[in-house]
Amino acid sequence: MSCSRRDCSSCWRERRPQGGFTVVELLVVIALVALLTGLLLPALHTAKGKAAMLQCQSHLRSLGAAVRMYADQHGGRFPMVTDCNQTPLQVRRRLEPYVGEPKVFLCPRDPAQPTPPGGSYDWLVRNDPTTSLAGKSLDVLRHLSALAMGGDRLSGWHKPKTINVVYGDGHVEQISEQAWMDILLSRIR
């Protein structure tokens, strides 16, 4: 069929290339990509949060091992802290020789930027010797698996009202903020 210049629209339909896409097809593909992206982004965000929590727990596990190495070389004792206002920094200085990388002292979810000099974690060291690990012999303490040594500086970095805590035997678990407060106020035996 030949066409004249006046009837070009019908002629175009006949000469249209067979391999091309229509605008509607392209819009459908774009809509599907947008829908799949919308479905996958929350899952990726959740996975990223879980990975950060696991990295934080790994850091705490490494610090727990560093405390045990420190204790092995210092008469079985937890690092002594002289100024409780500087606890994280003083503990960090004592553990640094036993830790491979300084980033172990930092939680990836710590919102404080820059992170305080002592790092992202706080230690069970207080002015009251009955509730403090400072200078205590870890070897004579009973139930190391129940002895919390330290944890996140603040709650809620990973889940609302929870804190990652490292225990005397080196395991790490996530506990409630209230349980952490109970630990801070309980006597060490």
CSV table of C-alpha atoms in Angstrom, one decimal:
chain,number,residue,atom,x,y,z
A,1,MET,CA,0.0,0.0,0.0
A,2,SER,CA,1.4,3.3,-1.0
A,3,CYS,CA,0.7,6.4,0.9
A,4,SER,CA,0.5,10.0,0.2
A,5,ARG,CA,2.0,12.7,2.3
A,6,ARG,CA,-1.5,13.6,3.6
A,7,ASP,CA,-2.3,10.1,4.9
A,8,CYS,CA,1.0,9.6,6.7
A,9,SER,CA,-0.4,8.3,10.0
A,10,SER,CA,-1.8,5.2,8.6
A,11,CYS,CA,1.3,4.7,6.6
A,12,TRP,CA,3.5,5.0,9.7
A,13,ARG,CA,1.5,2.2,11.4
A,14,GLU,CA,2.2,-0.1,8.5
A,15,ARG,CA,6.0,0.7,8.4
A,16,ARG,CA,6.5,0.6,12.2
A,17,PRO,CA,9.6,-1.5,13.1
A,18,GLN,CA,8.6,-4.9,14.5
A,19,GLY,CA,11.2,-4.9,17.4
A,20,GLY,CA,10.3,-1.7,19.1
A,21,PHE,CA,8.3,-1.1,22.3
A,22,THR,CA,5.2,1.1,22.6
A,23,VAL,CA,5.0,3.8,25.2
A,24,VAL,CA,2.4,1.8,27.2
A,25,GLU,CA,4.8,-1.2,27.3
A,26,LEU,CA,7.6,1.0,28.6
A,27,LEU,CA,5.3,2.6,31.2
A,28,VAL,CA,4.3,-0.9,32.4
A,29,VAL,CA,7.9,-2.0,32.8
A,30,ILE,CA,8.8,1.2,34.7
A,31,ALA,CA,5.8,0.7,37.0
A,32,LEU,CA,6.8,-3.0,37.7
A,33,VAL,CA,10.4,-1.9,38.5
A,34,ALA,CA,9.1,0.8,40.8
A,35,LEU,CA,6.8,-1.7,42.5
A,36,LEU,CA,9.6,-4.3,43.0
A,37,THR,CA,11.9,-1.6,44.3
A,38,GLY,CA,9.2,-0.5,46.8
A,39,LEU,CA,8.8,-4.1,48.0
A,40,LEU,CA,12.6,-4.8,48.3
A,41,LEU,CA,13.8,-1.6,50.0
A,42,PRO,CA,12.3,-2.3,53.4
A,43,ALA,CA,13.8,-5.8,53.3
A,44,LEU,CA,17.2,-4.4,52.5
A,45,HIS,CA,16.9,-1.8,55.3
A,46,THR,CA,16.1,-4.6,57.7
A,47,ALA,CA,19.0,-6.7,56.6
A,48,LYS,CA,21.3,-3.7,56.9
A,49,GLY,CA,20.1,-3.1,60.5
A,50,LYS,CA,20.6,-6.8,61.4
A,51,ALA,CA,24.1,-6.7,59.9
A,52,ALA,CA,25.0,-3.6,62.0
A,53,MET,CA,23.7,-5.3,65.1
A,54,LEU,CA,25.7,-8.5,64.4
A,55,GLN,CA,28.8,-6.3,63.8
A,56,CYS,CA,28.2,-4.6,67.1
A,57,GLN,CA,27.9,-7.9,68.9
A,58,SER,CA,31.0,-9.1,67.3
A,59,HIS,CA,32.9,-6.0,68.5
A,60,LEU,CA,31.6,-6.7,72.1
A,61,ARG,CA,32.7,-10.4,71.8
A,62,SER,CA,36.2,-9.2,70.8
A,63,LEU,CA,36.3,-6.8,73.7
A,64,GLY,CA,35.2,-9.6,76.1
A,65,ALA,CA,38.1,-11.6,74.8
A,66,ALA,CA,40.4,-8.6,75.3
A,67,VAL,CA,39.2,-8.3,78.9
A,68,ARG,CA,40.1,-12.0,79.5
A,69,MET,CA,43.6,-11.5,77.9
A,70,TYR,CA,44.1,-8.4,80.1
A,71,ALA,CA,43.1,-10.3,83.2
A,72,ASP,CA,45.4,-13.2,82.3
A,73,GLN,CA,48.4,-10.8,82.3
A,74,HIS,CA,47.3,-8.7,85.3
A,75,GLY,CA,46.6,-11.2,88.1
A,76,GLY,CA,43.2,-12.2,86.8
A,77,ARG,CA,41.8,-8.8,87.4
A,78,PHE,CA,39.4,-6.6,85.5
A,79,PRO,CA,41.0,-3.3,84.4
A,80,MET,CA,41.3,-0.8,87.3
A,81,VAL,CA,39.6,2.5,86.7
A,82,THR,CA,40.6,5.5,88.9
A,83,ASP,CA,38.1,8.1,87.6
A,84,CYS,CA,34.6,6.7,87.1
A,85,ASN,CA,33.7,9.7,85.0
A,86,GLN,CA,36.2,8.5,82.4
A,87,THR,CA,35.4,4.8,82.6
A,88,PRO,CA,35.1,4.0,78.9
A,89,LEU,CA,38.2,5.9,78.0
A,90,GLN,CA,40.3,4.3,80.8
A,91,VAL,CA,39.1,0.8,80.0
A,92,ARG,CA,39.8,1.4,76.3
A,93,ARG,CA,43.3,2.5,77.0
A,94,ARG,CA,43.9,-0.6,79.0
A,95,LEU,CA,42.4,-3.0,76.4
A,96,GLU,CA,43.9,-1.4,73.2
A,97,PRO,CA,47.0,-3.6,73.3
A,98,TYR,CA,44.8,-6.7,73.2
A,99,VAL,CA,42.5,-5.5,70.3
A,100,GLY,CA,43.5,-5.7,66.7
A,101,GLU,CA,41.8,-2.6,65.4
A,102,PRO,CA,40.5,0.5,67.1
A,103,LYS,CA,37.2,0.3,65.3
A,104,VAL,CA,36.3,-2.6,67.7
A,105,PHE,CA,35.5,0.1,70.3
A,106,LEU,CA,32.8,1.6,68.0
A,107,CYS,CA,29.3,0.4,67.3
A,108,PRO,CA,28.2,1.0,63.7
A,109,ARG,CA,24.8,2.1,65.0
A,110,ASP,CA,26.1,4.6,67.6
A,111,PRO,CA,24.3,7.8,66.8
A,112,ALA,CA,26.9,10.0,68.5
A,113,GLN,CA,29.1,11.5,65.8
A,114,PRO,CA,31.9,11.9,66.6
A,115,THR,CA,31.9,9.0,69.0
A,116,PRO,CA,33.1,9.8,72.5
A,117,PRO,CA,36.9,9.1,73.1
A,118,GLY,CA,36.1,5.9,75.1
A,119,GLY,CA,34.0,4.4,72.3
A,120,SER,CA,30.5,3.2,72.0
A,121,TYR,CA,30.5,0.9,75.0
A,122,ASP,CA,30.2,1.4,78.8
A,123,TRP,CA,31.6,-1.0,81.4
A,124,LEU,CA,30.4,-2.2,84.8
A,125,VAL,CA,32.7,0.1,86.7
A,126,ARG,CA,31.2,2.4,89.3
A,127,ASN,CA,32.2,4.3,92.5
A,128,ASP,CA,30.5,1.7,94.6
A,129,PRO,CA,32.9,-1.3,95.0
A,130,THR,CA,30.0,-3.7,95.6
A,131,THR,CA,28.5,-3.0,92.2
A,132,SER,CA,31.8,-2.4,90.3
A,133,LEU,CA,34.2,-4.8,88.5
A,134,ALA,CA,37.1,-2.3,88.7
A,135,GLY,CA,40.2,-4.2,89.9
A,136,LYS,CA,38.1,-7.3,90.8
A,137,SER,CA,39.6,-10.8,90.2
A,138,LEU,CA,37.5,-12.4,87.4
A,139,ASP,CA,38.9,-15.8,88.5
A,140,VAL,CA,37.2,-15.8,91.9
A,141,LEU,CA,33.8,-14.5,90.6
A,142,ARG,CA,31.3,-17.2,90.3
A,143,HIS,CA,29.0,-17.7,87.3
A,144,LEU,CA,31.0,-15.7,84.6
A,145,SER,CA,28.2,-16.6,82.2
A,146,ALA,CA,25.9,-14.5,84.2
A,147,LEU,CA,28.4,-11.6,84.9
A,148,ALA,CA,27.7,-8.7,82.6
A,149,MET,CA,30.9,-6.8,82.0
A,150,GLY,CA,29.8,-4.1,79.6
A,151,GLY,CA,27.4,-3.1,76.9
A,152,ASP,CA,26.1,-0.4,74.6
A,153,ARG,CA,26.5,3.1,76.0
A,154,LEU,CA,22.8,3.9,75.3
A,155,SER,CA,19.8,1.8,74.6
A,156,GLY,CA,17.8,1.6,71.5
A,157,TRP,CA,20.5,1.5,68.8
A,158,HIS,CA,19.3,-1.9,67.5
A,159,LYS,CA,15.8,-2.4,68.9
A,160,PRO,CA,13.8,0.0,71.1
A,161,LYS,CA,14.8,-0.3,74.8
A,162,THR,CA,17.4,-3.0,74.3
A,163,ILE,CA,21.1,-3.1,74.9
A,164,ASN,CA,23.8,-5.5,73.7
A,165,VAL,CA,25.8,-6.8,76.6
A,166,VAL,CA,29.0,-8.9,76.9
A,167,TYR,CA,29.3,-11.4,79.7
A,168,GLY,CA,32.3,-12.7,81.6
A,169,ASP,CA,32.5,-15.9,79.6
A,170,GLY,CA,32.6,-13.9,76.4
A,171,HIS,CA,29.1,-14.5,75.1
A,172,VAL,CA,27.0,-11.5,74.0
A,173,GLU,CA,23.2,-11.1,74.1
A,174,GLN,CA,20.6,-8.4,73.8
A,175,ILE,CA,18.7,-7.6,77.0
A,176,SER,CA,16.1,-5.0,77.9
A,177,GLU,CA,17.0,-1.6,79.2
A,178,GLN,CA,15.4,-2.5,82.6
A,179,ALA,CA,17.5,-5.7,82.9
A,180,TRP,CA,20.6,-3.6,82.2
A,181,MET,CA,19.6,-1.1,85.0
A,182,ASP,CA,19.0,-4.1,87.4
A,183,ILE,CA,22.5,-5.4,86.5
A,184,LEU,CA,24.1,-2.0,87.2
A,185,LEU,CA,22.5,-1.8,90.6
A,186,SER,CA,23.1,-5.4,91.7
A,187,ARG,CA,25.9,-6.6,93.9
A,188,ILE,CA,28.8,-8.4,92.3
A,189,ARG,CA,29.5,-11.8,93.8
